[in-house]
C-alpha positions in Angstrom: -0.1 -0.3 -0.1 1.5 2.8 -1.3 -0.1 5.7 1.4 1.1 9.3 0.0 -1.4 11.2 2.7 -3.9 11.2 4.9 -6.2 14.1 5.6 -8.7 14.7 8.3 -11.6 16.6 7.7 -14.1 17.8 11.0 -17.3 19.8 11.3 -19.9 21.1 14.0 -22.9 22.1 13.1 -24.3 24.6 15.4 -27.4 26.2 13.9 -29.5 24.9 10.9 -32.5 27.3 9.2 -31.7 29.4 11.4 -32.4 28.1 14.3 -29.9 26.3 17.4 -30.1 23.0 17.8 -30.3 21.7 20.8 -26.9 20.1 21.1 -23.8 20.7 18.6 -23.4 17.6 15.6 -20.2 16.5 15.0 -19.6 15.3 12.2 -15.7 13.5 11.0 -13.9 12.0 8.0 -10.0 10.6 7.5 -9.4 10.2 4.4 -6.3 8.0 2.4 -4.9 8.8 -0.4 -2.7 6.0 -2.1 -1.3 5.3 -5.3 -3.6 2.9 -7.3 -1.7 -0.4 -7.4 -4.1 -0.7 -11.1 -3.0 2.5 -12.5 -1.0 1.8 -15.7 -1.6 -1.8 -16.1 -4.6 -1.3 -19.1 -7.3 -4.2 -17.8 -7.0 -6.1 -14.7 -9.3 -8.9 -14.7 -8.4 -10.1 -10.9 -8.9 -7.2 -8.8 -8.9 -9.8 -6.0 -4.7 -9.7 -4.8 -5.3 -5.8 -4.1 -7.9 -6.0 -2.7 -6.5 -8.4 0.1 -3.6 -7.1 0.3 -4.6 -3.1 0.8 -7.9 -3.0 2.2 -8.0 -4.7 5.5 -4.7 -2.7 6.3 -6.5 0.6 4.9 -9.8 0.0 6.9 -7.9 -0.7 10.0 -5.2 3.0 9.9 -8.6 5.0 8.5 -10.6 3.5 11.3 -8.2 3.8 14.4 -7.2 7.1 13.1 -11.0 7.8 13.4 -11.8 6.3 16.6 -8.6 8.8 17.5 -10.8 11.9 17.2 -14.4 10.1 18.0 -14.9 7.2 20.7 -17.4 4.0 19.2 -19.6 4.8 21.3 -20.2 8.2 20.6 -20.5 7.4 17.0 -24.3 7.5 15.7 -23.8 8.0 11.8 -21.4 6.0 9.6 -20.1 6.2 5.7 -17.5 5.7 3.3 -17.0 6.9 -0.1 -13.9 6.5 -2.3 -12.2 8.3 -5.8 -10.5 7.3 -8.3 -8.3 9.5 -10.0 -8.9 10.1 -13.9 -6.6 7.2 -15.5 -8.4 4.8 -13.1 -11.6 2.1 -13.6 -14.8 3.2 -11.4 -14.0 0.0 -10.7 -10.5 0.7 -9.0 -12.5 2.7 -6.5 -15.1 0.8 -5.8 -12.7 -2.0 -5.2 -11.1 -0.5 -2.0 -14.3 -0.1 -0.1 -16.6 -2.9 -1.1 -15.3 -5.3 0.2 -15.8 -6.8 3.5 -12.3 -6.6 5.0 -12.2 -3.5 4.9 -16.4 -2.2 5.7 -16.5 -5.0 8.8 -13.3 -3.5 10.4 -15.1 0.0 10.7 -18.6 -1.5 11.4 -17.1 -4.1 13.8 -14.9 -0.8 15.7 -18.4 1.3 16.1 -21.1 -1.3 16.9 -22.6 -0.9 13.7 -25.1 -3.2 12.1 -26.4 -1.2 9.6 -24.5 -1.7 6.0 -22.2 1.7 5.1 -23.9 4.0 3.3 -21.8 4.4 0.4 -20.2 6.6 -2.8 -17.5 5.7 -5.7 -16.8 7.8 -8.1 -14.2 9.3 -10.5 -12.6 13.0 -10.2 -9.8 15.0 -11.0 -7.6 16.7 -8.0 -9.3 18.9 -6.0 -12.6 18.2 -6.7 -15.7 18.3 -3.9 -16.4 14.9 -3.1 -19.2 13.0 -0.7 -19.5 10.8 1.4 -22.9 9.8 2.5 -24.5 8.5 6.1 -26.5 6.9 7.8 -27.7 5.6 11.3 -25.0 3.0 12.1 -27.9 0.2 13.5 -31.4 1.6 12.1 -31.7 1.9 8.2 -35.0 3.6 7.8 -34.0 6.1 10.4 -34.5 9.2 8.3 -32.7 12.1 11.0 -29.6 10.2 11.0 -29.3 10.5 6.7 -26.4 12.9 6.2 -23.8 13.4 4.2 -20.3 15.0 4.8 -18.2 17.3 1.6 -14.3 17.5 1.8 -11.6 17.9 -0.6 -8.1 17.2 -1.0 -6.5 20.3 -3.4 -3.9 17.9 -4.7 -5.8 14.3 -5.0 -6.7 11.9 -6.3 -3.9 11.9 -8.7 -4.8 10.2 -12.5 -2.5 7.6 -10.7 -4.7 7.6 -6.7 -7.7 7.2 -5.2 -9.4 8.4 -2.5 -10.3 6.0 0.2 -12.3 7.7 2.9 -14.5 7.1 6.0 -16.9 9.1 7.8 -18.4 8.9 11.2 -21.1 11.8 13.2 -22.2 11.4 16.7 -26.0 12.9 15.2 -28.0 13.2 12.5 -29.2 16.4 11.1 -30.0 19.3 13.9 -33.7 19.6 13.3 -35.2 16.5 11.5 -38.8 16.7 10.8 -39.9 13.8 8.3 -41.0 11.0 9.0 -38.7 7.2 9.1 -38.8 5.4 6.5 -41.2 2.8 9.1 -43.2 5.2 9.4 -44.3 5.6 5.7 -44.9 2.2 5.3 -47.3 1.9 8.2 -49.1 5.1 6.6 -49.2 3.5 3.2 -50.3 0.2 4.5 -53.2 1.6 6.5 -53.9 4.3 3.4 -54.1 1.4 1.5 -56.4 -1.0 3.3 -58.9 1.9 3.5 
């Protein structure tokens, strides 16, 4: 794993819609910029050897750093993202985050039971990147559908991948929409009635 740099982004939201929240909501993104192990090799049929070699180590590195900033018991929402440089394939970004060898490290460390919300894309250096999050144990809890935005001025280079994990100690500051299960119940009652 050729890791060029690690960047950390912390955001604390106190006021939304002109109204102060009951408490601030903090979100953290930890992002690694690493050399794309498939760059310059043409079409690679089997990505597995590099996934097995890199993804678990990367998962441990990012999780360790994030938990150093926000303890696991404080985390309510989580997610992951990857952006491959313009010389790579979307599949290269996906390969780093869409494996249990990466995701389970983070999920297990924070006591999560839902899948990690995700985004994978191709971008040039300095592009605005999005890391969507959801509640770590209640997948229908819409109050915790949030997105952390971040950017790295010099990454990903054409032959690099940015891999990130994110967590928040809450959801949106003033959630006012129903959760998925409430919608399902209401729609079932409307259909029956």
